[in-house]
């Protein structure tokens, strides 16, 4: 730009302030309405002065692009300020189709600390030992239902990822990086553990990402382990074409008697589960462990000689989110096969 240049700014950028009268938000704008705001507030699992933790449902986008207005960041700006001048900001993301724990920072200080905590760079140690210990406990655990079963019961996947454009020139896809390829790649590391035996061709596994790459867990499951996640048609479409729909259970899992639940003809009460013809993505961020940011923020910037004494145990927060309904149905159904 040069001095004197004329700049035309879209209305959506100019109107950055969210109206405080949430119940009168005009339906013609991109701002969330009262129902959406109330819905998001019911998803909050935990709130303190530094963070907000939500249990995100599947199909709700995290980061919105025009004309998508019902994304988590747009809704949070309007619904989750709770007296603060600004709403909370995302510090990590979940895919639109994924569900589970989503962490947001409420202040500039907490957002900076959380971005640092979830970054992949080598982190400098703090003079505060309890903070260092708490940071080392930081963990994200996902549960996923995959087609097939990994060869090993547990292990670590170290498989860099690259992004490529498909033939249409618009669609982006993440693939395992070719060591001899020219595409740029990023380090991607995932720990996995099998949770149970394979049932009807599917296995429940636990995934712990040690890096935060786009579609990392989905690509590692589909291409590194050879077991795509149920409902992941982007990276497991070929396996889904050959996969047979799970048969309906006809007996009660505890008594062995005929199944009492009856459904009207044509009504799919198992929508999205392994009983469905088109299952939803079975990937859920179930557990999150992180330092108690609110307690540490006041002391992290102090000089080492003024640091207070803490307990020898790390001061951490742990959250566990229940699975969405389609995954609960699949879990209960497959558990019945184990009886």
Short mmCIF file of C-alpha atoms in Angstrom, two decimals:
data_model
loop_
_atom_site.label_atom_id
_atom_site.label_comp_id
_atom_site.label_asym_id
_atom_site.label_seq_id
_atom_site.Cartn_x
_atom_site.Cartn_y
_atom_site.Cartn_z
CA UNK A 1 0.00 0.00 0.00
CA UNK A 2 1.02 3.59 -0.56
CA UNK A 3 0.12 6.81 1.20
CA UNK A 4 -3.24 7.99 -0.05
CA UNK A 5 -4.41 4.55 -1.15
CA UNK A 6 -8.11 3.94 -0.73
CA UNK A 7 -9.05 0.71 1.09
CA UNK A 8 -12.51 -0.87 0.95
CA UNK A 9 -13.28 -2.92 4.07
CA UNK A 10 -16.14 -5.49 4.09
CA UNK A 11 -19.00 -4.87 6.48
CA UNK A 12 -18.22 -8.19 8.23
CA UNK A 13 -14.82 -6.80 9.23
CA UNK A 14 -16.10 -3.40 10.30
CA UNK A 15 -18.78 -4.85 12.56
CA UNK A 16 -16.38 -6.56 14.94
CA UNK A 17 -18.34 -5.76 18.08
CA UNK A 18 -20.87 -8.38 19.09
CA UNK A 19 -24.09 -6.85 20.32
CA UNK A 20 -24.69 -7.36 24.03
CA UNK A 21 -28.40 -7.77 23.32
CA UNK A 22 -28.01 -11.35 22.24
CA UNK A 23 -31.77 -11.93 22.06
CA UNK A 24 -32.17 -9.26 19.40
CA UNK A 25 -29.32 -10.20 17.07
CA UNK A 26 -30.62 -9.61 13.52
CA UNK A 27 -31.09 -12.86 11.65
CA UNK A 28 -29.65 -11.27 8.52
CA UNK A 29 -26.18 -10.92 10.05
CA UNK A 30 -23.49 -13.54 10.54
CA UNK A 31 -23.78 -13.31 14.31
CA UNK A 32 -25.25 -16.24 16.27
CA UNK A 33 -28.84 -16.07 17.41
CA UNK A 34 -30.16 -16.54 20.94
CA UNK A 35 -30.81 -20.28 20.49
CA UNK A 36 -27.26 -20.91 19.30
CA UNK A 37 -25.84 -18.94 22.22
CA UNK A 38 -27.90 -20.88 24.75
CA UNK A 39 -26.87 -24.13 23.09
CA UNK A 40 -23.16 -23.32 23.32
CA UNK A 41 -23.41 -22.36 26.98
CA UNK A 42 -24.80 -25.82 27.74
CA UNK A 43 -21.62 -27.35 26.28
CA UNK A 44 -19.36 -25.70 28.89
CA UNK A 45 -17.84 -28.29 31.22
CA UNK A 46 -15.49 -26.04 33.17
CA UNK A 47 -14.75 -22.33 33.55
CA UNK A 48 -12.26 -20.34 35.64
CA UNK A 49 -10.49 -16.99 35.26
CA UNK A 50 -8.06 -18.33 32.63
CA UNK A 51 -9.75 -21.07 30.57
CA UNK A 52 -13.03 -22.52 29.37
CA UNK A 53 -13.44 -26.19 28.47
CA UNK A 54 -16.30 -27.40 26.26
CA UNK A 55 -17.52 -30.76 25.02
CA UNK A 56 -17.89 -30.13 21.29
CA UNK A 57 -20.53 -32.15 19.46
CA UNK A 58 -19.81 -33.64 16.03
CA UNK A 59 -20.59 -31.62 12.88
CA UNK A 60 -20.11 -28.27 14.62
CA UNK A 61 -17.31 -26.34 12.87
CA UNK A 62 -14.58 -24.93 15.09
CA UNK A 63 -13.26 -22.16 12.87
CA UNK A 64 -15.82 -20.39 10.74
CA UNK A 65 -15.47 -18.99 7.24
CA UNK A 66 -18.07 -16.92 5.45
CA UNK A 67 -20.93 -17.65 5.20
CA UNK A 68 -20.57 -20.11 8.13
CA UNK A 69 -21.61 -18.22 11.26
CA UNK A 70 -22.38 -21.05 13.69
CA UNK A 71 -18.73 -21.98 14.35
CA UNK A 72 -17.25 -22.32 17.81
CA UNK A 73 -15.13 -19.16 17.58
CA UNK A 74 -18.05 -16.99 16.43
CA UNK A 75 -20.41 -18.44 19.03
CA UNK A 76 -17.83 -18.13 21.81
CA UNK A 77 -17.27 -14.45 21.05
CA UNK A 78 -20.96 -13.82 21.61
CA UNK A 79 -21.86 -16.33 24.28
CA UNK A 80 -18.86 -17.09 26.49
CA UNK A 81 -17.43 -13.75 27.54
CA UNK A 82 -19.01 -14.05 31.03
CA UNK A 83 -18.28 -10.42 31.91
CA UNK A 84 -14.94 -10.17 30.09
CA UNK A 85 -14.51 -7.51 27.40
CA UNK A 86 -13.78 -10.18 24.79
CA UNK A 87 -14.84 -13.77 24.34
CA UNK A 88 -12.41 -16.69 24.73
CA UNK A 89 -10.06 -17.72 21.94
CA UNK A 90 -9.27 -21.17 20.56
CA UNK A 91 -5.89 -22.62 21.50
CA UNK A 92 -6.28 -25.93 19.66
CA UNK A 93 -8.78 -27.32 17.19
CA UNK A 94 -10.91 -30.35 16.44
CA UNK A 95 -12.11 -31.40 13.01
CA UNK A 96 -15.68 -30.48 12.17
CA UNK A 97 -16.73 -34.14 12.27
CA UNK A 98 -14.83 -34.89 15.51
CA UNK A 99 -16.22 -34.44 19.01
CA UNK A 100 -14.88 -33.95 22.51
CA UNK A 101 -12.90 -31.59 24.68
CA UNK A 102 -12.12 -28.17 23.27
CA UNK A 103 -9.93 -25.74 25.21
CA UNK A 104 -10.21 -21.94 25.02
CA UNK A 105 -8.20 -19.18 26.70
CA UNK A 106 -9.96 -16.23 28.32
CA UNK A 107 -7.12 -13.69 28.64
CA UNK A 108 -4.11 -12.68 26.57
CA UNK A 109 -1.79 -14.18 29.20
CA UNK A 110 -3.58 -17.54 29.37
CA UNK A 111 -3.90 -17.73 25.58
CA UNK A 112 -0.15 -17.12 25.18
CA UNK A 113 0.69 -19.79 27.78
CA UNK A 114 -1.66 -22.32 26.22
CA UNK A 115 -0.35 -21.70 22.71
CA UNK A 116 3.15 -22.25 24.09
CA UNK A 117 2.01 -25.37 25.91
CA UNK A 118 0.49 -26.96 22.79
CA UNK A 119 3.24 -25.85 20.40
CA UNK A 120 5.76 -28.31 19.00
CA UNK A 121 8.84 -26.15 19.62
CA UNK A 122 11.41 -27.04 22.26
CA UNK A 123 10.18 -25.34 25.39
CA UNK A 124 12.57 -23.52 27.72
CA UNK A 125 12.38 -24.58 31.34
CA UNK A 126 10.94 -22.21 33.94
CA UNK A 127 12.59 -21.59 37.34
CA UNK A 128 9.33 -22.88 38.83
CA UNK A 129 9.74 -26.66 39.09
CA UNK A 130 6.08 -27.34 39.82
CA UNK A 131 5.14 -25.54 36.58
CA UNK A 132 7.63 -27.65 34.62
CA UNK A 133 6.27 -30.82 36.22
CA UNK A 134 2.69 -29.81 35.47
CA UNK A 135 3.58 -29.06 31.83
CA UNK A 136 5.09 -32.51 31.42
CA UNK A 137 1.76 -34.10 32.40
CA UNK A 138 -0.09 -32.32 29.56
CA UNK A 139 -1.99 -34.99 27.64
CA UNK A 140 -4.75 -35.32 25.06
CA UNK A 141 -6.38 -38.73 24.76
CA UNK A 142 -8.75 -39.62 21.96
CA UNK A 143 -10.91 -42.70 21.60
CA UNK A 144 -11.58 -43.98 18.11
CA UNK A 145 -13.30 -46.95 16.53
CA UNK A 146 -11.29 -48.23 13.59
CA UNK A 147 -11.96 -50.77 10.87
CA UNK A 148 -9.59 -53.68 11.37
CA UNK A 149 -7.04 -53.97 14.17
CA UNK A 150 -3.46 -52.66 14.47
CA UNK A 151 -0.78 -55.33 14.29
CA UNK A 152 0.70 -54.17 17.61
CA UNK A 153 -1.29 -53.65 20.81
CA UNK A 154 0.45 -50.35 21.47
CA UNK A 155 3.21 -48.23 20.01
CA UNK A 156 4.32 -44.87 18.65
CA UNK A 157 3.71 -43.64 15.10
CA UNK A 158 6.44 -41.33 13.79
CA UNK A 159 5.22 -40.47 10.31
CA UNK A 160 5.66 -36.93 8.89
CA UNK A 161 2.74 -35.47 6.95
CA UNK A 162 2.46 -33.44 3.76
CA UNK A 163 -0.40 -31.51 2.16
CA UNK A 164 -1.27 -31.98 -1.50
CA UNK A 165 -3.94 -30.62 -3.83
CA UNK A 166 -6.15 -33.06 -5.71
CA UNK A 167 -6.85 -32.90 -9.43
CA UNK A 168 -9.54 -30.25 -9.07
CA UNK A 169 -6.91 -27.82 -7.75
CA UNK A 170 -9.10 -26.86 -4.78
CA UNK A 171 -9.45 -29.87 -2.49
CA UNK A 172 -6.61 -30.28 0.01
CA UNK A 173 -5.57 -33.67 1.32
CA UNK A 174 -3.07 -34.70 3.99
CA UNK A 175 -0.85 -37.70 3.20
CA UNK A 176 2.14 -39.48 4.69
CA UNK A 177 5.23 -37.64 3.53
CA UNK A 178 7.42 -39.32 0.95
CA UNK A 179 11.03 -39.33 2.22
CA UNK A 180 12.28 -38.76 -1.30
CA UNK A 181 9.51 -36.34 -2.26
CA UNK A 182 9.82 -32.62 -2.91
CA UNK A 183 6.73 -31.59 -0.92
CA UNK A 184 7.23 -29.82 2.38
CA UNK A 185 6.48 -32.03 5.37
CA UNK A 186 5.86 -31.65 9.10
CA UNK A 187 6.83 -33.98 11.90
CA UNK A 188 3.83 -35.91 13.27
CA UNK A 189 3.95 -38.26 16.26
CA UNK A 190 1.06 -40.25 17.76
CA UNK A 191 1.01 -42.82 20.56
CA UNK A 192 -1.67 -45.51 20.25
CA UNK A 193 -3.06 -48.31 22.41
CA UNK A 194 -5.63 -50.98 21.60
CA UNK A 195 -8.48 -50.93 24.10
CA UNK A 196 -10.06 -54.31 23.36
CA UNK A 197 -10.46 -57.20 20.94
CA UNK A 198 -11.65 -56.80 17.37
CA UNK A 199 -15.42 -57.25 17.13
CA UNK A 200 -17.23 -57.59 13.83
CA UNK A 201 -14.16 -56.24 12.06
CA UNK A 202 -13.76 -53.14 14.29
CA UNK A 203 -11.49 -52.22 17.22
CA UNK A 204 -11.56 -49.46 19.83
CA UNK A 205 -8.20 -47.72 20.23
CA UNK A 206 -6.78 -44.83 22.25
CA UNK A 207 -4.74 -42.14 20.49
CA UNK A 208 -2.41 -39.57 22.11
CA UNK A 209 -1.09 -36.97 19.65
CA UNK A 210 2.32 -35.56 20.59
CA UNK A 211 2.16 -33.06 17.72
CA UNK A 212 -0.80 -31.08 16.45
CA UNK A 213 -1.04 -31.50 12.70
CA UNK A 214 -4.18 -31.17 10.62
CA UNK A 215 -5.95 -34.55 10.28
CA UNK A 216 -2.98 -36.20 12.01
CA UNK A 217 -4.93 -38.90 13.82
CA UNK A 218 -7.10 -39.72 10.84
CA UNK A 219 -4.15 -40.10 8.46
CA UNK A 220 -2.04 -42.03 10.96
CA UNK A 221 -4.90 -44.47 11.54
CA UNK A 222 -5.73 -44.90 7.87
CA UNK A 223 -2.27 -44.93 6.30
CA UNK A 224 0.27 -45.70 9.05
CA UNK A 225 -1.78 -48.33 10.92
CA UNK A 226 -3.90 -49.42 7.97
CA UNK A 227 -7.05 -49.14 10.09
CA UNK A 228 -9.16 -46.12 9.05
CA UNK A 229 -11.56 -44.62 11.58
CA UNK A 230 -15.21 -45.60 11.19
CA UNK A 231 -17.01 -42.77 9.41
CA UNK A 232 -13.83 -41.27 7.90
CA UNK A 233 -14.73 -41.30 4.22
CA UNK A 234 -12.01 -38.80 3.30
CA UNK A 235 -9.12 -41.08 4.25
CA UNK A 236 -10.83 -44.47 4.43
CA UNK A 237 -13.34 -44.46 1.58
CA UNK A 238 -11.90 -47.56 -0.08
CA UNK A 239 -12.09 -49.65 3.09
CA UNK A 240 -15.63 -48.38 3.77
CA UNK A 241 -16.71 -49.60 0.33
CA UNK A 242 -15.76 -53.15 1.34
CA UNK A 243 -16.85 -52.89 4.99
CA UNK A 244 -20.05 -54.71 5.90
CA UNK A 245 -22.56 -52.93 8.12
CA UNK A 246 -22.64 -54.32 11.64
CA UNK A 247 -25.58 -56.69 12.21
CA UNK A 248 -28.23 -55.77 14.75
CA UNK A 249 -27.97 -57.35 18.19
CA UNK A 250 -31.03 -59.54 18.88
CA UNK A 251 -30.35 -60.40 22.55
CA UNK A 252 -30.00 -58.44 25.75
CA UNK A 253 -26.27 -58.26 26.65
CA UNK A 254 -26.81 -59.03 30.37
CA UNK A 255 -29.66 -61.57 30.37
CA UNK A 256 -29.26 -63.25 26.98
CA UNK A 257 -33.01 -62.89 26.40
CA UNK A 258 -34.56 -61.49 23.20
CA UNK A 259 -33.89 -57.79 22.65
CA UNK A 260 -36.86 -55.76 23.93
CA UNK A 261 -36.21 -52.51 22.07
CA UNK A 262 -38.45 -52.16 19.02
CA UNK A 263 -38.25 -49.40 16.46
CA UNK A 264 -40.91 -48.30 13.95
CA UNK A 265 -40.29 -49.43 10.39
CA UNK A 266 -38.13 -46.92 8.52
CA UNK A 267 -36.99 -45.04 11.65
CA UNK A 268 -33.20 -45.07 12.12
CA UNK A 269 -32.80 -44.73 15.89
CA UNK A 270 -29.17 -45.84 15.58
CA UNK A 271 -28.28 -42.89 13.37
CA UNK A 272 -24.54 -42.44 13.00
CA UNK A 273 -23.52 -45.60 14.90
CA UNK A 274 -22.00 -48.76 13.43
CA UNK A 275 -25.56 -49.93 12.79
CA UNK A 276 -26.14 -47.03 10.44
CA UNK A 277 -25.63 -47.37 6.71
CA UNK A 278 -23.57 -44.16 6.83
CA UNK A 279 -21.84 -43.98 10.25
CA UNK A 280 -20.58 -40.66 11.59
CA UNK A 281 -16.89 -40.21 12.37
CA UNK A 282 -15.99 -42.20 15.48
CA UNK A 283 -13.22 -39.94 16.82
CA UNK A 284 -13.65 -38.31 20.23
CA UNK A 285 -11.27 -36.22 22.35
CA UNK A 286 -12.13 -37.92 25.62
CA UNK A 287 -9.51 -36.77 28.13
CA UNK A 288 -7.45 -33.64 28.65
CA UNK A 289 -4.80 -33.05 31.32
CA UNK A 290 -3.08 -29.67 31.62
CA UNK A 291 -1.54 -27.33 34.23
CA UNK A 292 -3.85 -25.25 36.38
CA UNK A 293 -3.14 -22.11 34.35
CA UNK A 294 -5.21 -19.78 36.54
CA UNK A 295 -3.09 -20.55 39.62
CA UNK A 296 0.25 -20.34 37.83
CA UNK A 297 -0.31 -17.12 35.87
CA UNK A 298 0.18 -14.82 38.86
CA UNK A 299 3.60 -16.21 39.73
CA UNK A 300 5.22 -17.30 36.47
CA UNK A 301 6.66 -13.86 35.73
CA UNK A 302 8.17 -13.38 39.17
CA UNK A 303 11.90 -13.60 39.78
CA UNK A 304 13.17 -16.94 40.98
CA UNK A 305 13.99 -15.73 44.48
CA UNK A 306 10.41 -14.65 45.04
CA UNK A 307 8.74 -17.86 43.93
CA UNK A 308 6.32 -19.32 46.49
CA UNK A 309 6.51 -22.89 47.70
CA UNK A 310 4.17 -25.49 46.24
CA UNK A 311 3.25 -29.03 46.97
CA UNK A 312 5.56 -31.63 45.46
CA UNK A 313 2.63 -32.93 43.38
CA UNK A 314 1.98 -31.17 40.04
CA UNK A 315 -1.01 -28.82 40.12
CA UNK A 316 -3.01 -30.03 37.13
CA UNK A 317 -6.58 -30.17 35.87
CA UNK A 318 -8.11 -33.30 34.35
CA UNK A 319 -11.25 -33.42 32.23
CA UNK A 320 -13.14 -36.39 30.79
CA UNK A 321 -15.90 -35.84 28.23
CA UNK A 322 -18.69 -38.36 27.60
CA UNK A 323 -18.93 -39.69 24.07
CA UNK A 324 -21.59 -38.39 21.65
CA UNK A 325 -24.70 -40.48 21.18
CA UNK A 326 -23.62 -42.29 17.99
CA UNK A 327 -20.38 -43.44 19.64
CA UNK A 328 -22.21 -44.46 22.83
CA UNK A 329 -24.49 -46.70 20.78
CA UNK A 330 -21.50 -48.30 19.06
CA UNK A 331 -19.67 -48.72 22.38
CA UNK A 332 -22.65 -50.34 24.10
CA UNK A 333 -23.37 -52.52 21.09
CA UNK A 334 -19.84 -53.83 20.86
CA UNK A 335 -19.62 -54.29 24.62
CA UNK A 336 -22.61 -56.62 24.36
CA UNK A 337 -20.55 -58.88 22.10
CA UNK A 338 -17.99 -59.26 24.88
CA UNK A 339 -20.52 -60.71 27.34
#
